[in-house]
Amino acid sequence: MKRVFLMILDSFGIGSSIDSHKFNDYGSDTFGHIAEKCFLGQANKERDGCLKIPNLIKLGIIQAYKSATGKYPLGFHETCNKSKIIASYGFASEISSGKDTTSGHWEIAGVPVLDEWYYFKKFNDAFPSILIDKIIKHFKLPGILGNCHASGTEIITELGEEHIATGKPILYTSSDSVFQVACHENIFGLSKLYKLCKKIRNLLDENQFKIARVIARPFIGNNKSNFKRTKNRVDLSIQPPSITVMEKLIIEKQGEVIGIGKISDIYAGIGISKSIKSFGLEELCNITINEMKSAKNNTIVFTNFVDFDSVWGHRRDVSGYAKGLEFFDYKLADMINLVKGQDLFIITADHGCDPTWIGTDHTRENVPILIYSPDKKINFLGHRKTFSDIGQTIAKYFSLSEMQYGKCML
């Protein structure tokens, strides 16, 4: 029986990539800086001391980090006995033009984004008037709020009360290729918000704006002191430009791809047999474990653990990120025990989001590749020149036709 369990720790970078200076990210290091803050006792909110991740260590994360950066993370050099590592390990750099979620995930699936996304670069009046006018006219809106670069939590605090009073949706963007819409879940309504976002997606495509995602950001609360985003977020992505390894598995082997979390949204539903929408680290872990238990032959269980990015990375919460890693590591023991025979259990990431870095954006970093399979010899995977080596490896493993990008690591 052949199964792949592909786990994306969203934003878990392990040191600046060789081209990080082009993104003003030279020196960023998500894992290294979190480990450093824990070692120095500066990440003790609801946790304490050095970072405790024994299962990730067993899979080779410390050696992967050392191979990517040339050093051990603080607090770990005495704990990483190579003889106790059970998985193959290495690191990968990204060839896609962006450092966003879509680019990283598509490249992992064997479809790197080599052309530039379109970005809304102006910090104020960010969106072209042609788009705003059409959005207002189509939905007969009283107007819009925001129209700027903003943090998603800060902008609902700033404009949420005015949104409730006027019925005007909050539109904003970031340094990523995204168009985000925040509306009150109950007062504006989820259905209306989703319809608005779908129309914006269509308008962007019709006007040839290559925007990676339109994101619906519902929130609840009655004033700025208690506004809170809900789990009913929806990402409307552009479709991948060519066939992914997941789609190949479904077409060539009649296999199954189970997308957990926001996986289906990221790939616009393409190459996903079953989508399980879920947010929250504990829930995502539990669903993943359940799907691993029942996975059949020729199946990929594909999970994105979004909290590392959206809850802790972007919000620059080092303690929260560290606590999340420790909880994931605790659940990781159950996942490892479910990996049998020829199964491939892969842990990687899609980009960095260093919570100690300047600003609140993603960071251009290398990502770890940890591959555990009881029946396969442990290897040092070295430096992989593209995330697409993961997709090519999965294609080879399932005896699929070759992907256009990447080299097999098996």
mmCIF file of C-alpha atoms in Angstrom:
data_model
loop_
_atom_site.group_PDB
_atom_site.id
_atom_site.type_symbol
_atom_site.label_atom_id
_atom_site.label_comp_id
_atom_site.label_asym_id
_atom_site.label_seq_id
_atom_site.Cartn_x
_atom_site.Cartn_y
_atom_site.Cartn_z
ATOM 1 C CA MET A 1 0.000 0.000 0.000
ATOM 2 C CA LYS A 2 1.294 3.447 -0.971
ATOM 3 C CA ARG A 3 0.217 6.572 0.875
ATOM 4 C CA VAL A 4 1.682 10.060 1.312
ATOM 5 C CA PHE A 5 1.027 12.230 4.344
ATOM 6 C CA LEU A 6 2.109 15.760 3.432
ATOM 7 C CA MET A 7 2.218 18.243 6.304
ATOM 8 C CA ILE A 8 2.769 21.961 5.647
ATOM 9 C CA LEU A 9 3.807 23.945 8.711
ATOM 10 C CA ASP A 10 2.685 27.231 7.189
ATOM 11 C CA SER A 11 5.564 29.758 7.475
ATOM 12 C CA PHE A 12 8.088 27.477 9.234
ATOM 13 C CA GLY A 13 11.224 28.801 7.544
ATOM 14 C CA ILE A 14 14.735 27.747 8.589
ATOM 15 C CA GLY A 15 16.947 30.669 7.593
ATOM 16 C CA SER A 16 17.263 33.238 4.828
ATOM 17 C CA SER A 17 17.406 31.889 1.298
ATOM 18 C CA ILE A 18 20.211 32.887 -1.044
ATOM 19 C CA ASP A 19 17.985 35.461 -2.760
ATOM 20 C CA SER A 20 16.464 36.876 0.441
ATOM 21 C CA HIS A 21 18.176 40.244 -0.080
ATOM 22 C CA LYS A 22 15.893 40.833 -3.072
ATOM 23 C CA PHE A 23 12.948 40.741 -0.658
ATOM 24 C CA ASN A 24 14.668 42.767 2.093
ATOM 25 C CA ASP A 25 14.674 39.605 4.196
ATOM 26 C CA TYR A 26 18.387 38.861 4.585
ATOM 27 C CA GLY A 27 18.864 37.734 8.188
ATOM 28 C CA SER A 28 15.321 36.454 8.688
ATOM 29 C CA ASP A 29 15.163 33.041 10.357
ATOM 30 C CA THR A 30 11.798 31.898 11.669
ATOM 31 C CA PHE A 31 12.882 28.733 13.484
ATOM 32 C CA GLY A 32 16.268 30.043 14.583
ATOM 33 C CA HIS A 33 14.915 33.247 16.092
ATOM 34 C CA ILE A 34 12.094 31.451 17.894
ATOM 35 C CA ALA A 35 14.615 29.003 19.363
ATOM 36 C CA GLU A 36 16.841 31.919 20.368
ATOM 37 C CA LYS A 37 14.044 33.772 22.162
ATOM 38 C CA CYS A 38 13.047 30.589 23.994
ATOM 39 C CA PHE A 39 16.660 29.918 25.006
ATOM 40 C CA LEU A 40 17.022 33.477 26.339
ATOM 41 C CA GLY A 41 13.799 33.237 28.340
ATOM 42 C CA GLN A 42 12.051 35.819 26.153
ATOM 43 C CA ALA A 43 9.186 33.592 24.997
ATOM 44 C CA ASN A 44 7.626 32.520 28.275
ATOM 45 C CA LYS A 45 4.020 33.603 27.795
ATOM 46 C CA GLU A 46 1.907 30.494 28.564
ATOM 47 C CA ARG A 47 5.025 28.321 28.168
ATOM 48 C CA ASP A 48 8.533 28.224 29.624
ATOM 49 C CA GLY A 49 12.187 27.808 28.743
ATOM 50 C CA CYS A 50 13.891 26.246 25.751
ATOM 51 C CA LEU A 51 11.831 24.993 22.838
ATOM 52 C CA LYS A 52 10.694 21.401 23.491
ATOM 53 C CA ILE A 53 10.261 19.515 20.198
ATOM 54 C CA PRO A 54 11.630 15.957 20.682
ATOM 55 C CA ASN A 55 9.684 14.412 17.797
ATOM 56 C CA LEU A 56 10.763 17.031 15.274
ATOM 57 C CA ILE A 57 14.323 16.477 16.488
ATOM 58 C CA LYS A 58 13.874 12.742 15.908
ATOM 59 C CA LEU A 59 12.798 13.512 12.330
ATOM 60 C CA GLY A 60 15.942 15.572 11.732
ATOM 61 C CA ILE A 61 14.826 19.203 12.050
ATOM 62 C CA ILE A 62 18.004 20.293 13.849
ATOM 63 C CA GLN A 63 20.261 18.734 11.234
ATOM 64 C CA ALA A 64 18.127 20.234 8.452
ATOM 65 C CA TYR A 65 18.474 23.634 10.096
ATOM 66 C CA LYS A 66 22.240 23.229 10.495
ATOM 67 C CA SER A 67 22.625 22.246 6.842
ATOM 68 C CA ALA A 68 20.640 25.350 5.795
ATOM 69 C CA THR A 69 22.384 27.869 8.076
ATOM 70 C CA GLY A 70 25.718 26.318 9.040
ATOM 71 C CA LYS A 71 24.916 26.502 12.760
ATOM 72 C CA TYR A 72 22.760 24.941 15.442
ATOM 73 C CA PRO A 73 19.797 26.857 16.817
ATOM 74 C CA LEU A 74 20.426 28.075 20.358
ATOM 75 C CA GLY A 75 19.675 25.417 22.946
ATOM 76 C CA PHE A 76 19.918 22.419 20.600
ATOM 77 C CA HIS A 77 23.521 21.549 19.782
ATOM 78 C CA GLU A 78 23.749 18.987 22.592
ATOM 79 C CA THR A 79 20.405 17.302 21.829
ATOM 80 C CA CYS A 80 20.708 16.294 18.181
ATOM 81 C CA ASN A 81 22.395 12.894 18.188
ATOM 82 C CA LYS A 82 22.394 11.748 14.555
ATOM 83 C CA SER A 83 22.097 8.103 15.560
ATOM 84 C CA LYS A 84 18.598 8.748 16.943
ATOM 85 C CA ILE A 85 17.235 10.375 13.765
ATOM 86 C CA ILE A 86 14.629 8.207 12.020
ATOM 87 C CA ALA A 87 13.918 10.280 8.895
ATOM 88 C CA SER A 88 15.701 11.656 5.856
ATOM 89 C CA TYR A 89 16.272 15.394 6.119
ATOM 90 C CA GLY A 90 17.386 18.392 4.113
ATOM 91 C CA PHE A 91 16.204 21.833 3.053
ATOM 92 C CA ALA A 92 14.834 23.520 -0.040
ATOM 93 C CA SER A 93 14.940 26.958 -1.639
ATOM 94 C CA GLU A 94 12.117 28.484 -3.643
ATOM 95 C CA ILE A 95 12.344 29.382 -7.336
ATOM 96 C CA SER A 96 8.898 30.995 -7.542
ATOM 97 C CA SER A 97 8.847 34.751 -7.922
ATOM 98 C CA GLY A 98 6.889 35.393 -4.711
ATOM 99 C CA LYS A 99 7.097 34.461 -1.044
ATOM 100 C CA ASP A 100 3.386 33.902 -0.584
ATOM 101 C CA THR A 101 1.201 30.933 0.342
ATOM 102 C CA THR A 102 0.018 30.210 -3.195
ATOM 103 C CA SER A 103 3.493 30.289 -4.739
ATOM 104 C CA GLY A 104 4.941 28.032 -2.062
ATOM 105 C CA HIS A 105 2.162 25.457 -2.190
ATOM 106 C CA TRP A 106 2.000 25.341 -5.974
ATOM 107 C CA GLU A 107 5.765 24.844 -6.155
ATOM 108 C CA ILE A 108 5.553 22.010 -3.616
ATOM 109 C CA ALA A 109 2.986 20.370 -5.923
ATOM 110 C CA GLY A 110 5.366 20.699 -8.885
ATOM 111 C CA VAL A 111 4.060 23.934 -10.413
ATOM 112 C CA PRO A 112 6.356 26.863 -9.525
ATOM 113 C CA VAL A 113 5.154 30.408 -10.197
ATOM 114 C CA LEU A 114 7.846 31.822 -12.472
ATOM 115 C CA ASP A 115 5.901 34.855 -13.700
ATOM 116 C CA GLU A 116 5.242 37.822 -11.435
ATOM 117 C CA TRP A 117 1.959 38.069 -9.590
ATOM 118 C CA TYR A 118 0.158 41.387 -9.759
ATOM 119 C CA TYR A 119 0.490 43.351 -6.516
ATOM 120 C CA PHE A 120 -1.429 46.351 -5.223
ATOM 121 C CA LYS A 121 1.639 48.387 -4.280
ATOM 122 C CA LYS A 122 0.091 51.704 -3.215
ATOM 123 C CA PHE A 123 -0.391 51.809 0.559
ATOM 124 C CA ASN A 124 -3.393 54.113 0.250
ATOM 125 C CA ASP A 125 -5.974 54.051 -2.553
ATOM 126 C CA ALA A 126 -4.526 50.610 -3.201
ATOM 127 C CA PHE A 127 -7.151 49.297 -5.618
ATOM 128 C CA PRO A 128 -7.715 50.731 -9.112
ATOM 129 C CA SER A 129 -10.861 52.845 -9.373
ATOM 130 C CA ILE A 130 -12.096 50.689 -12.278
ATOM 131 C CA LEU A 131 -12.390 47.754 -9.860
ATOM 132 C CA ILE A 132 -13.879 49.728 -6.976
ATOM 133 C CA ASP A 133 -16.495 51.347 -9.232
ATOM 134 C CA LYS A 134 -17.577 47.985 -10.646
ATOM 135 C CA ILE A 135 -17.755 46.383 -7.178
ATOM 136 C CA ILE A 136 -19.897 49.211 -5.792
ATOM 137 C CA LYS A 137 -22.166 49.271 -8.844
ATOM 138 C CA HIS A 138 -22.709 45.501 -9.080
ATOM 139 C CA PHE A 139 -23.595 45.078 -5.393
ATOM 140 C CA LYS A 140 -25.303 48.456 -5.034
ATOM 141 C CA LEU A 141 -23.021 49.222 -2.097
ATOM 142 C CA PRO A 142 -23.093 52.550 -0.246
ATOM 143 C CA GLY A 143 -19.310 52.643 -0.696
ATOM 144 C CA ILE A 144 -16.255 50.861 0.674
ATOM 145 C CA LEU A 145 -13.854 51.309 3.589
ATOM 146 C CA GLY A 146 -10.116 50.765 3.815
ATOM 147 C CA ASN A 147 -8.716 50.524 0.285
ATOM 148 C CA CYS A 148 -5.201 50.274 1.730
ATOM 149 C CA HIS A 149 -2.433 48.024 2.999
ATOM 150 C CA ALA A 150 -3.299 46.835 6.502
ATOM 151 C CA SER A 151 -3.059 44.180 9.161
ATOM 152 C CA GLY A 152 -6.274 42.159 9.173
ATOM 153 C CA THR A 153 -6.773 42.401 12.924
ATOM 154 C CA GLU A 154 -5.901 46.089 13.143
ATOM 155 C CA ILE A 155 -8.177 47.197 10.316
ATOM 156 C CA ILE A 156 -11.306 45.612 11.811
ATOM 157 C CA THR A 157 -10.505 47.339 15.105
ATOM 158 C CA GLU A 158 -10.125 50.643 13.265
ATOM 159 C CA LEU A 159 -13.049 50.378 10.835
ATOM 160 C CA GLY A 160 -15.337 47.651 12.193
ATOM 161 C CA GLU A 161 -17.763 50.009 13.930
ATOM 162 C CA GLU A 162 -18.074 52.209 10.830
ATOM 163 C CA HIS A 163 -18.642 49.085 8.729
ATOM 164 C CA ILE A 164 -21.526 48.038 11.002
ATOM 165 C CA ALA A 165 -23.025 51.524 10.940
ATOM 166 C CA THR A 166 -22.772 52.053 7.158
ATOM 167 C CA GLY A 167 -22.844 48.583 5.594
ATOM 168 C CA LYS A 168 -19.669 49.395 3.668
ATOM 169 C CA PRO A 169 -17.316 46.379 3.310
ATOM 170 C CA ILE A 170 -13.684 46.749 4.408
ATOM 171 C CA LEU A 171 -11.286 46.158 1.508
ATOM 172 C CA TYR A 172 -7.545 45.864 2.081
ATOM 173 C CA THR A 173 -4.382 44.189 0.838
ATOM 174 C CA SER A 174 -0.783 43.503 1.889
ATOM 175 C CA SER A 175 2.615 42.923 0.333
ATOM 176 C CA ASP A 176 1.247 39.589 -0.941
ATOM 177 C CA SER A 177 -0.816 39.235 -4.098
ATOM 178 C CA VAL A 178 -4.152 39.331 -2.262
ATOM 179 C CA PHE A 179 -7.460 41.193 -2.241
ATOM 180 C CA GLN A 180 -9.034 40.855 1.219
ATOM 181 C CA VAL A 181 -12.600 41.644 2.255
ATOM 182 C CA ALA A 182 -13.613 41.933 5.918
ATOM 183 C CA CYS A 183 -17.310 42.043 6.857
ATOM 184 C CA HIS A 184 -19.323 41.304 9.973
ATOM 185 C CA GLU A 185 -20.417 37.679 9.834
ATOM 186 C CA ASN A 186 -23.917 38.280 11.190
ATOM 187 C CA ILE A 187 -24.757 41.881 10.288
ATOM 188 C CA PHE A 188 -23.387 41.925 6.721
ATOM 189 C CA GLY A 189 -23.911 38.174 6.386
ATOM 190 C CA LEU A 190 -21.661 35.292 5.346
ATOM 191 C CA SER A 191 -23.566 34.509 2.166
ATOM 192 C CA LYS A 192 -23.400 38.122 1.006
ATOM 193 C CA LEU A 193 -19.680 38.289 1.847
ATOM 194 C CA TYR A 194 -18.943 35.130 -0.142
ATOM 195 C CA LYS A 195 -20.931 36.402 -3.136
ATOM 196 C CA LEU A 196 -19.044 39.699 -2.987
ATOM 197 C CA CYS A 197 -15.682 37.918 -2.939
ATOM 198 C CA LYS A 198 -16.682 35.646 -5.817
ATOM 199 C CA LYS A 199 -17.637 38.680 -7.898
ATOM 200 C CA ILE A 200 -14.316 40.361 -7.060
ATOM 201 C CA ARG A 201 -12.497 37.185 -8.128
ATOM 202 C CA ASN A 202 -14.355 37.258 -11.453
ATOM 203 C CA LEU A 203 -13.670 40.977 -11.958
ATOM 204 C CA LEU A 204 -9.961 40.518 -11.308
ATOM 205 C CA ASP A 205 -9.770 37.658 -13.792
ATOM 206 C CA GLU A 206 -11.837 39.484 -16.416
ATOM 207 C CA ASN A 207 -9.600 42.561 -16.131
ATOM 208 C CA GLN A 208 -6.423 40.447 -16.241
ATOM 209 C CA PHE A 209 -5.220 41.243 -12.750
ATOM 210 C CA LYS A 210 -3.153 38.173 -11.833
ATOM 211 C CA ILE A 211 -4.011 38.200 -8.130
ATOM 212 C CA ALA A 212 -3.270 34.971 -6.269
ATOM 213 C CA ARG A 213 -6.162 35.069 -3.792
ATOM 214 C CA VAL A 214 -9.335 36.914 -2.885
ATOM 215 C CA ILE A 215 -9.884 36.259 0.825
ATOM 216 C CA ALA A 216 -13.177 36.552 2.691
ATOM 217 C CA ARG A 217 -12.425 37.637 6.264
ATOM 218 C CA PRO A 218 -15.616 37.451 8.374
ATOM 219 C CA PHE A 219 -15.538 38.777 11.932
ATOM 220 C CA ILE A 220 -17.882 39.040 14.924
ATOM 221 C CA GLY A 221 -18.295 41.352 17.910
ATOM 222 C CA ASN A 222 -20.199 44.581 18.595
ATOM 223 C CA ASN A 223 -17.406 47.121 19.114
ATOM 224 C CA LYS A 224 -13.690 47.596 18.576
ATOM 225 C CA SER A 225 -12.843 46.124 21.968
ATOM 226 C CA ASN A 226 -14.166 42.671 21.052
ATOM 227 C CA PHE A 227 -14.044 42.327 17.263
ATOM 228 C CA LYS A 228 -12.649 38.905 16.376
ATOM 229 C CA ARG A 229 -12.122 37.088 13.075
ATOM 230 C CA THR A 230 -13.974 33.766 12.734
ATOM 231 C CA LYS A 231 -13.100 30.398 11.249
ATOM 232 C CA ASN A 232 -15.337 30.971 8.215
ATOM 233 C CA ARG A 233 -12.555 32.452 6.103
ATOM 234 C CA VAL A 234 -12.618 31.459 2.418
ATOM 235 C CA ASP A 235 -9.761 31.842 -0.077
ATOM 236 C CA LEU A 236 -10.695 32.141 -3.750
ATOM 237 C CA SER A 237 -7.526 31.297 -5.647
ATOM 238 C CA ILE A 238 -6.594 31.516 -9.262
ATOM 239 C CA GLN A 239 -6.230 28.043 -10.797
ATOM 240 C CA PRO A 240 -2.737 26.488 -11.127
ATOM 241 C CA PRO A 241 -1.414 27.038 -14.659
ATOM 242 C CA SER A 242 -0.482 23.379 -15.170
ATOM 243 C CA ILE A 243 -1.202 19.966 -13.710
ATOM 244 C CA THR A 244 -0.193 19.336 -10.097
ATOM 245 C CA VAL A 245 1.027 16.036 -8.686
ATOM 246 C CA MET A 246 -2.297 15.665 -6.850
ATOM 247 C CA GLU A 247 -4.275 15.940 -10.077
ATOM 248 C CA LYS A 248 -1.952 13.388 -11.703
ATOM 249 C CA LEU A 249 -2.637 10.917 -8.885
ATOM 250 C CA ILE A 250 -6.394 11.257 -9.360
ATOM 251 C CA ILE A 251 -6.242 10.986 -13.171
ATOM 252 C CA GLU A 252 -3.520 8.366 -13.621
ATOM 253 C CA LYS A 253 -4.124 6.114 -10.619
ATOM 254 C CA GLN A 254 -7.726 6.953 -9.695
ATOM 255 C CA GLY A 255 -6.259 7.903 -6.339
ATOM 256 C CA GLU A 256 -7.632 10.171 -3.651
ATOM 257 C CA VAL A 257 -6.349 13.506 -2.333
ATOM 258 C CA ILE A 258 -7.712 14.663 1.003
ATOM 259 C CA GLY A 259 -7.143 18.388 1.498
ATOM 260 C CA ILE A 260 -7.339 19.522 5.129
ATOM 261 C CA GLY A 261 -7.555 23.144 6.265
ATOM 262 C CA LYS A 262 -7.188 25.642 3.434
ATOM 263 C CA ILE A 263 -5.535 23.217 0.982
ATOM 264 C CA SER A 264 -8.517 23.045 -1.373
ATOM 265 C CA ASP A 265 -8.804 26.849 -1.448
ATOM 266 C CA ILE A 266 -5.115 27.252 -2.314
ATOM 267 C CA TYR A 267 -5.452 25.033 -5.394
ATOM 268 C CA ALA A 268 -8.931 26.355 -6.356
ATOM 269 C CA GLY A 269 -10.260 22.862 -5.675
ATOM 270 C CA ILE A 270 -8.195 21.401 -8.522
ATOM 271 C CA GLY A 271 -6.692 17.988 -7.690
ATOM 272 C CA ILE A 272 -8.614 17.633 -4.421
ATOM 273 C CA SER A 273 -10.996 14.676 -3.997
ATOM 274 C CA LYS A 274 -12.203 15.510 -0.511
ATOM 275 C CA SER A 275 -11.934 18.852 1.263
ATOM 276 C CA ILE A 276 -12.170 19.199 5.044
ATOM 277 C CA LYS A 277 -12.310 22.864 6.044
ATOM 278 C CA SER A 278 -10.867 23.375 9.496
ATOM 279 C CA PHE A 279 -8.910 25.978 11.440
ATOM 280 C CA GLY A 280 -7.239 25.819 14.821
ATOM 281 C CA LEU A 281 -4.100 23.770 15.416
ATOM 282 C CA GLU A 282 -5.633 21.132 17.685
ATOM 283 C CA GLU A 283 -8.566 20.506 15.354
ATOM 284 C CA LEU A 284 -6.289 20.322 12.317
ATOM 285 C CA CYS A 285 -4.039 17.800 14.084
ATOM 286 C CA ASN A 286 -6.956 15.629 15.178
ATOM 287 C CA ILE A 287 -8.567 15.601 11.731
ATOM 288 C CA THR A 288 -5.225 14.762 10.129
ATOM 289 C CA ILE A 289 -4.726 11.836 12.512
ATOM 290 C CA ASN A 290 -8.209 10.511 11.772
ATOM 291 C CA GLU A 291 -7.670 10.749 8.011
ATOM 292 C CA MET A 292 -4.287 9.044 8.297
ATOM 293 C CA LYS A 293 -5.959 6.150 10.113
ATOM 294 C CA SER A 294 -8.474 5.568 7.325
ATOM 295 C CA ALA A 295 -6.338 6.443 4.273
ATOM 296 C CA LYS A 296 -6.335 3.771 1.563
ATOM 297 C CA ASN A 297 -3.888 2.859 -1.185
ATOM 298 C CA ASN A 298 -2.914 5.660 -3.622
ATOM 299 C CA THR A 299 -3.960 8.412 -1.221
ATOM 300 C CA ILE A 300 -2.426 11.748 -0.269
ATOM 301 C CA VAL A 301 -3.477 13.288 3.040
ATOM 302 C CA PHE A 302 -2.458 16.932 2.625
ATOM 303 C CA THR A 303 -2.735 19.361 5.562
ATOM 304 C CA ASN A 304 -1.918 23.048 5.947
ATOM 305 C CA PHE A 305 -1.359 24.111 9.569
ATOM 306 C CA VAL A 306 -2.286 27.751 9.078
ATOM 307 C CA ASP A 307 -2.026 29.016 12.680
ATOM 308 C CA PHE A 308 1.771 29.174 12.553
ATOM 309 C CA ASP A 309 1.419 31.843 9.881
ATOM 310 C CA SER A 310 -1.864 33.657 10.461
ATOM 311 C CA VAL A 311 -2.132 33.558 14.248
ATOM 312 C CA TRP A 312 1.509 33.726 15.367
ATOM 313 C CA GLY A 313 3.805 34.634 12.458
ATOM 314 C CA HIS A 314 1.978 37.656 11.053
ATOM 315 C CA ARG A 315 1.069 38.846 14.533
ATOM 316 C CA ARG A 316 4.715 38.592 15.619
ATOM 317 C CA ASP A 317 3.828 36.360 18.574
ATOM 318 C CA VAL A 318 7.009 34.439 19.395
ATOM 319 C CA SER A 319 5.611 32.748 22.514
ATOM 320 C CA GLY A 320 2.483 31.672 20.648
ATOM 321 C CA TYR A 321 4.523 30.270 17.761
ATOM 322 C CA ALA A 322 6.767 28.361 20.188
ATOM 323 C CA LYS A 323 3.781 27.007 22.103
ATOM 324 C CA GLY A 324 2.190 25.961 18.808
ATOM 325 C CA LEU A 325 5.343 24.108 17.729
ATOM 326 C CA GLU A 326 5.424 22.288 21.051
ATOM 327 C CA PHE A 327 1.778 21.273 20.728
ATOM 328 C CA PHE A 328 2.277 20.101 17.141
ATOM 329 C CA ASP A 329 5.295 18.107 18.282
ATOM 330 C CA TYR A 330 3.148 16.458 20.965
ATOM 331 C CA LYS A 331 0.574 15.411 18.342
ATOM 332 C CA LEU A 332 3.358 14.428 15.968
ATOM 333 C CA ALA A 333 4.056 11.329 18.068
ATOM 334 C CA ASP A 334 0.603 9.975 17.149
ATOM 335 C CA MET A 335 1.144 10.785 13.476
ATOM 336 C CA ILE A 336 4.509 9.018 13.357
ATOM 337 C CA ASN A 337 2.978 5.894 14.887
ATOM 338 C CA LEU A 338 0.443 5.753 12.046
ATOM 339 C CA VAL A 339 3.108 5.685 9.310
ATOM 340 C CA LYS A 340 3.439 2.099 8.080
ATOM 341 C CA GLY A 341 5.472 0.126 5.561
ATOM 342 C CA GLN A 342 6.000 2.084 2.353
ATOM 343 C CA ASP A 343 4.155 5.228 3.518
ATOM 344 C CA LEU A 344 5.873 8.590 3.060
ATOM 345 C CA PHE A 345 5.380 11.112 5.863
ATOM 346 C CA ILE A 346 6.656 14.523 4.735
ATOM 347 C CA ILE A 347 6.982 17.707 6.783
ATOM 348 C CA THR A 348 7.837 20.961 5.030
ATOM 349 C CA ALA A 349 6.765 24.618 4.780
ATOM 350 C CA ASP A 350 5.703 27.107 2.114
ATOM 351 C CA HIS A 351 7.756 30.203 3.126
ATOM 352 C CA GLY A 352 8.916 31.941 6.305
ATOM 353 C CA CYS A 353 7.157 34.401 8.583
ATOM 354 C CA ASP A 354 9.770 35.322 11.177
ATOM 355 C CA PRO A 355 7.903 36.695 14.223
ATOM 356 C CA THR A 356 10.976 38.724 15.217
ATOM 357 C CA TRP A 357 11.368 40.362 11.796
ATOM 358 C CA ILE A 358 10.532 43.886 10.666
ATOM 359 C CA GLY A 359 6.901 44.442 9.722
ATOM 360 C CA THR A 360 4.272 41.705 9.534
ATOM 361 C CA ASP A 361 4.901 40.113 6.137
ATOM 362 C CA HIS A 362 6.193 36.723 5.039
ATOM 363 C CA THR A 363 9.959 36.243 4.877
ATOM 364 C CA ARG A 364 11.954 34.673 2.042
ATOM 365 C CA GLU A 365 13.497 31.617 3.677
ATOM 366 C CA ASN A 366 14.590 28.076 3.068
ATOM 367 C CA VAL A 367 12.182 25.401 4.289
ATOM 368 C CA PRO A 368 12.872 22.025 5.890
ATOM 369 C CA ILE A 369 12.170 18.735 4.159
ATOM 370 C CA LEU A 370 11.763 15.817 6.552
ATOM 371 C CA ILE A 371 10.722 12.461 5.061
ATOM 372 C CA TYR A 372 9.951 9.464 7.250
ATOM 373 C CA SER A 373 9.211 5.999 5.854
ATOM 374 C CA PRO A 374 9.767 2.817 7.877
ATOM 375 C CA ASP A 375 10.786 0.836 4.772
ATOM 376 C CA LYS A 376 13.257 3.344 3.357
ATOM 377 C CA LYS A 377 16.895 4.047 4.175
ATOM 378 C CA ILE A 378 17.672 7.290 5.996
ATOM 379 C CA ASN A 379 19.467 9.787 3.728
ATOM 380 C CA PHE A 380 20.785 13.311 3.914
ATOM 381 C CA LEU A 381 18.691 15.050 1.270
ATOM 382 C CA GLY A 382 21.016 18.038 1.045
ATOM 383 C CA HIS A 383 20.057 21.382 -0.482
ATOM 384 C CA ARG A 384 17.143 21.060 -2.869
ATOM 385 C CA LYS A 385 17.100 23.849 -5.445
ATOM 386 C CA THR A 386 13.303 23.961 -5.671
ATOM 387 C CA PHE A 387 10.299 22.995 -3.555
ATOM 388 C CA SER A 388 9.196 21.058 -6.649
ATOM 389 C CA ASP A 389 11.548 18.235 -5.651
ATOM 390 C CA ILE A 390 8.744 17.265 -3.249
ATOM 391 C CA GLY A 391 6.182 17.026 -6.047
ATOM 392 C CA GLN A 392 8.589 15.093 -8.262
ATOM 393 C CA THR A 393 9.353 12.687 -5.409
ATOM 394 C CA ILE A 394 5.644 12.047 -4.846
ATOM 395 C CA ALA A 395 5.128 11.501 -8.582
ATOM 396 C CA LYS A 396 7.950 8.949 -8.696
ATOM 397 C CA TYR A 397 6.698 7.239 -5.543
ATOM 398 C CA PHE A 398 3.234 6.668 -7.033
ATOM 399 C CA SER A 399 4.716 5.760 -10.469
ATOM 400 C CA LEU A 400 3.048 8.764 -12.109
ATOM 401 C CA SER A 401 4.247 10.538 -15.232
ATOM 402 C CA GLU A 402 7.141 12.879 -14.581
ATOM 403 C CA MET A 403 6.547 16.433 -13.409
ATOM 404 C CA GLN A 404 8.031 19.253 -15.481
ATOM 405 C CA TYR A 405 9.997 20.650 -12.514
ATOM 406 C CA GLY A 406 12.002 19.104 -9.700
ATOM 407 C CA LYS A 407 14.176 16.054 -9.048
ATOM 408 C CA CYS A 408 13.193 12.922 -7.158
ATOM 409 C CA MET A 409 14.779 12.625 -3.695
ATOM 410 C CA LEU A 410 14.157 8.910 -3.164
#
